[in-house]
PDB file of C-alpha atoms in Angstrom:
ATOM      1  CA  UNK A 224      81.656 -23.959 114.916  1.00 94.00           C
ATOM      2  CA  UNK A 225      83.532 -22.376 112.168  1.00 96.00           C
ATOM      3  CA  UNK A 226      86.444 -22.525 114.034  1.00 96.00           C
ATOM      4  CA  UNK A 227      86.427 -26.487 113.917  1.00 95.00           C
ATOM      5  CA  UNK A 228      86.239 -26.219 110.411  1.00 93.00           C
ATOM      6  CA  UNK A 229      89.141 -24.029 110.011  1.00 95.00           C
ATOM      7  CA  UNK A 230      91.366 -25.640 112.612  1.00 94.00           C
ATOM      8  CA  UNK A 231      92.789 -27.691 109.649  1.00 88.00           C
ATOM      9  CA  UNK A 232      94.460 -24.687 108.083  1.00 87.00           C
ATOM     10  CA  UNK A 233      92.873 -25.429 104.766  1.00 93.00           C
ATOM     11  CA  UNK A 234      90.733 -22.759 102.895  1.00 97.00           C
ATOM     12  CA  UNK A 235      87.025 -23.461 102.617  1.00 96.00           C
ATOM     13  CA  UNK A 236      85.507 -23.907  99.115  1.00 96.00           C
ATOM     14  CA  UNK A 237      84.785 -20.478  97.623  1.00 96.00           C
ATOM     15  CA  UNK A 238      81.205 -21.065  97.631  1.00 95.00           C
ATOM     16  CA  UNK A 239      80.765 -22.429 101.466  1.00 96.00           C
ATOM     17  CA  UNK A 240      82.710 -19.252 102.581  1.00 97.00           C
ATOM     18  CA  UNK A 241      80.496 -17.078 100.416  1.00 96.00           C
ATOM     19  CA  UNK A 242      77.258 -18.586 102.112  1.00 97.00           C
ATOM     20  CA  UNK A 243      78.745 -18.043 105.732  1.00 98.00           C
ATOM     21  CA  UNK A 244      79.850 -14.386 104.772  1.00 98.00           C
ATOM     22  CA  UNK A 245      76.249 -13.787 103.399  1.00 98.00           C
ATOM     23  CA  UNK A 246      74.840 -15.140 106.792  1.00 98.00           C
ATOM     24  CA  UNK A 247      77.010 -13.030 108.707  1.00 98.00           C
ATOM     25  CA  UNK A 248      76.264  -9.902 106.938  1.00 98.00           C
ATOM     26  CA  UNK A 249      72.513 -10.653 107.425  1.00 97.00           C
ATOM     27  CA  UNK A 250      73.379 -10.999 111.140  1.00 96.00           C
ATOM     28  CA  UNK A 251      75.357  -7.862 111.597  1.00 95.00           C
ATOM     29  CA  UNK A 252      72.185  -6.119 109.511  1.00 96.00           C
ATOM     30  CA  UNK A 253      69.760  -7.480 111.872  1.00 96.00           C
ATOM     31  CA  UNK A 254      71.539  -6.686 115.177  1.00 94.00           C
ATOM     32  CA  UNK A 255      72.633  -3.140 114.117  1.00 93.00           C
ATOM     33  CA  UNK A 256      69.106  -2.403 113.262  1.00 93.00           C
ATOM     34  CA  UNK A 257      68.393  -3.027 117.222  1.00 92.00           C
ATOM     35  CA  UNK A 258      71.327  -0.746 117.994  1.00 89.00           C
ATOM     36  CA  UNK A 259      73.855  -3.624 118.905  1.00 89.00           C
ATOM     37  CA  UNK A 260      77.555  -3.861 117.542  1.00 87.00           C
ATOM     38  CA  UNK A 261      78.638  -7.398 118.621  1.00 90.00           C
ATOM     39  CA  UNK A 262      82.444  -6.571 118.860  1.00 86.00           C
ATOM     40  CA  UNK A 263      83.662  -9.918 118.955  1.00 90.00           C
ATOM     41  CA  UNK A 264      82.888 -11.794 115.520  1.00 94.00           C
ATOM     42  CA  UNK A 265      85.200 -14.705 115.056  1.00 95.00           C
ATOM     43  CA  UNK A 266      85.054 -18.191 113.969  1.00 96.00           C
ATOM     44  CA  UNK A 267      84.441 -19.669 117.288  1.00 95.00           C
ATOM     45  CA  UNK A 268      81.439 -17.474 117.673  1.00 96.00           C
ATOM     46  CA  UNK A 269      79.967 -18.572 114.610  1.00 97.00           C
ATOM     47  CA  UNK A 270      77.921 -21.880 114.830  1.00 97.00           C
ATOM     48  CA  UNK A 271      76.707 -23.923 111.605  1.00 96.00           C
ATOM     49  CA  UNK A 272      73.392 -25.326 111.642  1.00 95.00           C
ATOM     50  CA  UNK A 273      72.690 -28.836 110.150  1.00 94.00           C
ATOM     51  CA  UNK A 274      71.056 -26.973 107.003  1.00 94.00           C
ATOM     52  CA  UNK A 275      74.379 -25.197 106.769  1.00 91.00           C
ATOM     53  CA  UNK A 276      73.462 -22.002 107.815  1.00 96.00           C
ATOM     54  CA  UNK A 277      75.880 -19.741 109.828  1.00 97.00           C
ATOM     55  CA  UNK A 278      74.764 -18.185 113.313  1.00 97.00           C
ATOM     56  CA  UNK A 279      76.267 -15.769 114.867  1.00 96.00           C
ATOM     57  CA  UNK A 280      76.520 -16.316 118.780  1.00 95.00           C
ATOM     58  CA  UNK A 281      78.071 -14.821 121.974  1.00 90.00           C
ATOM     59  CA  UNK A 282      77.019 -11.383 122.560  1.00 88.00           C
ATOM     60  CA  UNK A 283      78.931 -11.182 126.108  1.00 80.00           C
ATOM     61  CA  UNK A 284      80.703  -8.188 124.865  1.00 81.00           C
ATOM     62  CA  UNK A 285      78.192  -6.395 122.591  1.00 80.00           C
ATOM     63  CA  UNK A 286      77.970  -2.835 122.907  1.00 79.00           C
ATOM     64  CA  UNK A 287      74.113  -2.015 123.120  1.00 82.00           C
ATOM     65  CA  UNK A 288      72.944   1.526 122.154  1.00 72.00           C
ATOM     66  CA  UNK A 289      75.141   4.273 121.883  1.00 63.00           C
ATOM     67  CA  UNK A 290      77.138   3.411 124.955  1.00 57.00           C
ATOM     68  CA  UNK A 291      79.958   5.710 125.103  1.00 47.00           C
ATOM     69  CA  UNK A 292      80.750   5.569 128.886  1.00 48.00           C
ATOM     70  CA  UNK A 293      83.250   3.105 129.452  1.00 46.00           C
ATOM     71  CA  UNK A 294      83.671   1.121 132.618  1.00 46.00           C
ATOM     72  CA  UNK A 295      87.890   1.186 132.253  1.00 47.00           C
ATOM     73  CA  UNK A 296      90.081   3.912 131.445  1.00 46.00           C
ATOM     74  CA  UNK A 297      91.873   1.593 129.047  1.00 52.00           C
ATOM     75  CA  UNK A 298      91.962   2.397 125.752  1.00 59.00           C
ATOM     76  CA  UNK A 299      90.161   0.187 123.093  1.00 57.00           C
ATOM     77  CA  UNK A 300      87.286  -1.946 123.322  1.00 61.00           C
ATOM     78  CA  UNK A 301      86.826  -5.514 124.468  1.00 56.00           C
ATOM     79  CA  UNK A 302      87.103  -8.277 122.106  1.00 62.00           C
ATOM     80  CA  UNK A 303      89.647 -10.848 120.560  1.00 72.00           C
ATOM     81  CA  UNK A 304      92.559  -8.995 119.178  1.00 66.00           C
ATOM     82  CA  UNK A 305      92.997 -10.837 116.036  1.00 76.00           C
ATOM     83  CA  UNK A 306      89.590  -9.884 114.994  1.00 81.00           C
ATOM     84  CA  UNK A 307      89.353  -6.602 116.013  1.00 76.00           C
ATOM     85  CA  UNK A 308      88.711  -3.594 113.892  1.00 76.00           C
ATOM     86  CA  UNK A 309      91.445  -0.825 113.971  1.00 77.00           C
ATOM     87  CA  UNK A 310      89.182   1.595 115.890  1.00 81.00           C
ATOM     88  CA  UNK A 311      88.131  -1.008 118.090  1.00 76.00           C
ATOM     89  CA  UNK A 312      91.629  -1.607 119.253  1.00 68.00           C
ATOM     90  CA  UNK A 313      92.681   2.030 119.597  1.00 70.00           C
ATOM     91  CA  UNK A 314      89.549   3.952 120.514  1.00 67.00           C
ATOM     92  CA  UNK A 315      86.995   3.817 123.289  1.00 59.00           C
ATOM     93  CA  UNK A 316      84.208   5.752 121.420  1.00 63.00           C
ATOM     94  CA  UNK A 317      81.201   4.509 120.264  1.00 69.00           C
ATOM     95  CA  UNK A 318      81.419   2.009 117.125  1.00 82.00           C
ATOM     96  CA  UNK A 319      79.194   1.252 114.459  1.00 84.00           C
ATOM     97  CA  UNK A 320      78.667  -1.575 112.045  1.00 90.00           C
ATOM     98  CA  UNK A 321      81.533  -0.760 110.144  1.00 93.00           C
ATOM     99  CA  UNK A 322      83.818  -2.233 112.900  1.00 91.00           C
ATOM    100  CA  UNK A 323      81.802  -5.469 112.950  1.00 93.00           C
ATOM    101  CA  UNK A 324      82.023  -5.633 108.839  1.00 97.00           C
ATOM    102  CA  UNK A 325      85.747  -5.508 109.502  1.00 95.00           C
ATOM    103  CA  UNK A 326      85.511  -8.569 111.396  1.00 95.00           C
ATOM    104  CA  UNK A 327      83.291 -10.227 109.062  1.00 97.00           C
ATOM    105  CA  UNK A 328      85.907  -9.545 106.419  1.00 97.00           C
ATOM    106  CA  UNK A 329      88.680 -11.052 108.623  1.00 97.00           C
ATOM    107  CA  UNK A 330      86.542 -14.119 108.962  1.00 97.00           C
ATOM    108  CA  UNK A 331      86.173 -14.114 105.138  1.00 98.00           C
ATOM    109  CA  UNK A 332      89.917 -13.944 104.818  1.00 97.00           C
ATOM    110  CA  UNK A 333      90.548 -16.732 106.862  1.00 96.00           C
ATOM    111  CA  UNK A 334      88.015 -18.952 105.389  1.00 98.00           C
ATOM    112  CA  UNK A 335      89.273 -18.202 102.036  1.00 98.00           C
ATOM    113  CA  UNK A 336      92.888 -18.733 102.907  1.00 96.00           C
ATOM    114  CA  UNK A 337      93.154 -20.872 105.946  1.00 95.00           C
ATOM    115  CA  UNK A 338      95.147 -18.109 107.457  1.00 93.00           C
ATOM    116  CA  UNK A 339      94.626 -15.283 109.859  1.00 93.00           C
ATOM    117  CA  UNK A 340      94.902 -11.641 108.118  1.00 94.00           C
ATOM    118  CA  UNK A 341      98.000 -10.157 109.149  1.00 86.00           C
ATOM    119  CA  UNK A 342      97.160  -6.568 108.020  1.00 72.00           C
ATOM    120  CA  UNK A 343      99.735  -6.674 105.298  1.00 80.00           C
ATOM    121  CA  UNK A 344      97.453  -6.106 102.235  1.00 81.00           C
ATOM    122  CA  UNK A 345      98.095  -9.700 101.167  1.00 93.00           C
ATOM    123  CA  UNK A 346      94.958 -10.325  99.130  1.00 96.00           C
ATOM    124  CA  UNK A 347      93.072 -13.736  99.460  1.00 97.00           C
ATOM    125  CA  UNK A 348      93.339 -14.388  95.785  1.00 96.00           C
ATOM    126  CA  UNK A 349      97.450 -14.081  96.213  1.00 96.00           C
ATOM    127  CA  UNK A 350      97.133 -16.997  98.797  1.00 95.00           C
ATOM    128  CA  UNK A 351      94.313 -18.886  97.031  1.00 97.00           C
ATOM    129  CA  UNK A 352      94.171 -18.553  93.002  1.00 96.00           C
ATOM    130  CA  UNK A 353      90.563 -20.102  93.086  1.00 96.00           C
ATOM    131  CA  UNK A 354      89.070 -16.925  94.940  1.00 96.00           C
ATOM    132  CA  UNK A 355      87.225 -14.872  92.173  1.00 95.00           C
ATOM    133  CA  UNK A 356      88.885 -11.144  91.475  1.00 95.00           C
ATOM    134  CA  UNK A 357      85.439  -9.804  92.502  1.00 95.00           C
ATOM    135  CA  UNK A 358      85.247 -11.836  95.989  1.00 96.00           C
ATOM    136  CA  UNK A 359      88.873 -10.550  96.470  1.00 97.00           C
ATOM    137  CA  UNK A 360      87.823  -6.966  96.074  1.00 96.00           C
ATOM    138  CA  UNK A 361      84.852  -7.336  98.779  1.00 97.00           C
ATOM    139  CA  UNK A 362      87.234  -8.860 101.137  1.00 97.00           C
ATOM    140  CA  UNK A 363      89.829  -6.347 101.036  1.00 97.00           C
ATOM    141  CA  UNK A 364      87.219  -3.465 101.125  1.00 97.00           C
ATOM    142  CA  UNK A 365      85.929  -4.735 104.161  1.00 97.00           C
ATOM    143  CA  UNK A 366      89.530  -4.900 105.659  1.00 96.00           C
ATOM    144  CA  UNK A 367      90.235  -1.075 104.858  1.00 95.00           C
ATOM    145  CA  UNK A 368      91.986   0.471 107.853  1.00 92.00           C
ATOM    146  CA  UNK A 369      89.727   3.625 107.647  1.00 93.00           C
ATOM    147  CA  UNK A 370      86.085   3.009 108.155  1.00 94.00           C
ATOM    148  CA  UNK A 371      85.193   5.489 105.565  1.00 95.00           C
ATOM    149  CA  UNK A 372      86.562   3.389 102.963  1.00 96.00           C
ATOM    150  CA  UNK A 373      84.949   0.023 104.151  1.00 96.00           C
ATOM    151  CA  UNK A 374      81.324  -1.043 103.619  1.00 97.00           C
ATOM    152  CA  UNK A 375      79.119   1.385 105.154  1.00 96.00           C
ATOM    153  CA  UNK A 376      76.396  -0.800 105.624  1.00 97.00           C
ATOM    154  CA  UNK A 377      76.140  -4.607 106.085  1.00 97.00           C
ATOM    155  CA  UNK A 378      73.423  -4.380 103.239  1.00 97.00           C
ATOM    156  CA  UNK A 379      75.897  -3.108 100.920  1.00 97.00           C
ATOM    157  CA  UNK A 380      78.263  -5.789 101.722  1.00 97.00           C
ATOM    158  CA  UNK A 381      75.597  -8.545 101.588  1.00 97.00           C
ATOM    159  CA  UNK A 382      74.713  -7.120  98.192  1.00 96.00           C
ATOM    160  CA  UNK A 383      78.025  -7.292  96.563  1.00 96.00           C
ATOM    161  CA  UNK A 384      78.744 -11.100  98.362  1.00 97.00           C
ATOM    162  CA  UNK A 385      75.268 -12.053  96.719  1.00 95.00           C
ATOM    163  CA  UNK A 386      76.493 -10.547  93.182  1.00 93.00           C
ATOM    164  CA  UNK A 387      79.478 -12.670  93.553  1.00 94.00           C
ATOM    165  CA  UNK A 388      77.997 -15.918  94.563  1.00 93.00           C
ATOM    166  CA  UNK A 389      74.870 -15.694  91.850  1.00 90.00           C
ATOM    167  CA  UNK A 390      77.845 -14.793  89.203  1.00 84.00           C
ATOM    168  CA  UNK A 391      75.960 -11.445  88.142  1.00 79.00           C
ATOM    169  CA  UNK A 392      78.510 -10.386  85.615  1.00 75.00           C
ATOM    170  CA  UNK A 393      77.837  -6.699  85.962  1.00 74.00           C
ATOM    171  CA  UNK A 394      77.682  -6.734  89.679  1.00 72.00           C
ATOM    172  CA  UNK A 395      81.076  -8.749  89.787  1.00 74.00           C
ATOM    173  CA  UNK A 396      82.365  -5.816  87.230  1.00 78.00           C
ATOM    174  CA  UNK A 397      81.210  -3.105  89.391  1.00 79.00           C
ATOM    175  CA  UNK A 398      82.887  -4.563  92.567  1.00 84.00           C
ATOM    176  CA  UNK A 399      86.182  -5.110  90.580  1.00 76.00           C
TER     177      UNK A 399
END
C-alpha cells in the first residue's frame, strides 16, 4: 500500500507523487461518473500495482447515489478523521467529488512532505523545496476549506497535475 511507502516519514520523489496523484484523480473521476463518493481516500486505501499504477480500494463507507438519509443523527460522515474534508467532518448532507479531491490533496501533501497536513496552510514547498511551485499551487487549491474554491472536478485537477508532470510551461504558469 501507499501507506507502507510513507511509513518511513520521508517524502516520495516528486514524479512518483505526481503519478499517484494522477491515478487517484482518474479513480475519483471514474467513480463519480457512477454517482459514488469514496469518503475514505487515504494512503492505506491506495494499493500500488507492480507496474507502479495506484489503485483506489476499500469502498466500505462510500456514498452511493444521492444518499442524504443518514442512519445516525450524528454530525459528519464516516471516514478517517485525518483525511476528511471540512464538509465531510461537519455536515451530514450529500457530498460530491470535491470532498474526495480534498482527500487526494491531503494524500499528495503527505507524499510530498512525509507529514500529515495540519490545516495550517503550510505549503508542501515550504517543507520540501523540491516541490515545483505549480505542484504546490495544485495541492493548496485541492486543500481549500471552501469547496467552491477547490477543484470542481477530478478532470480539472487531473489536467493540472498532467501539466506539471509533462512540464508544460504555459500550463504551469496558468496554475501558479
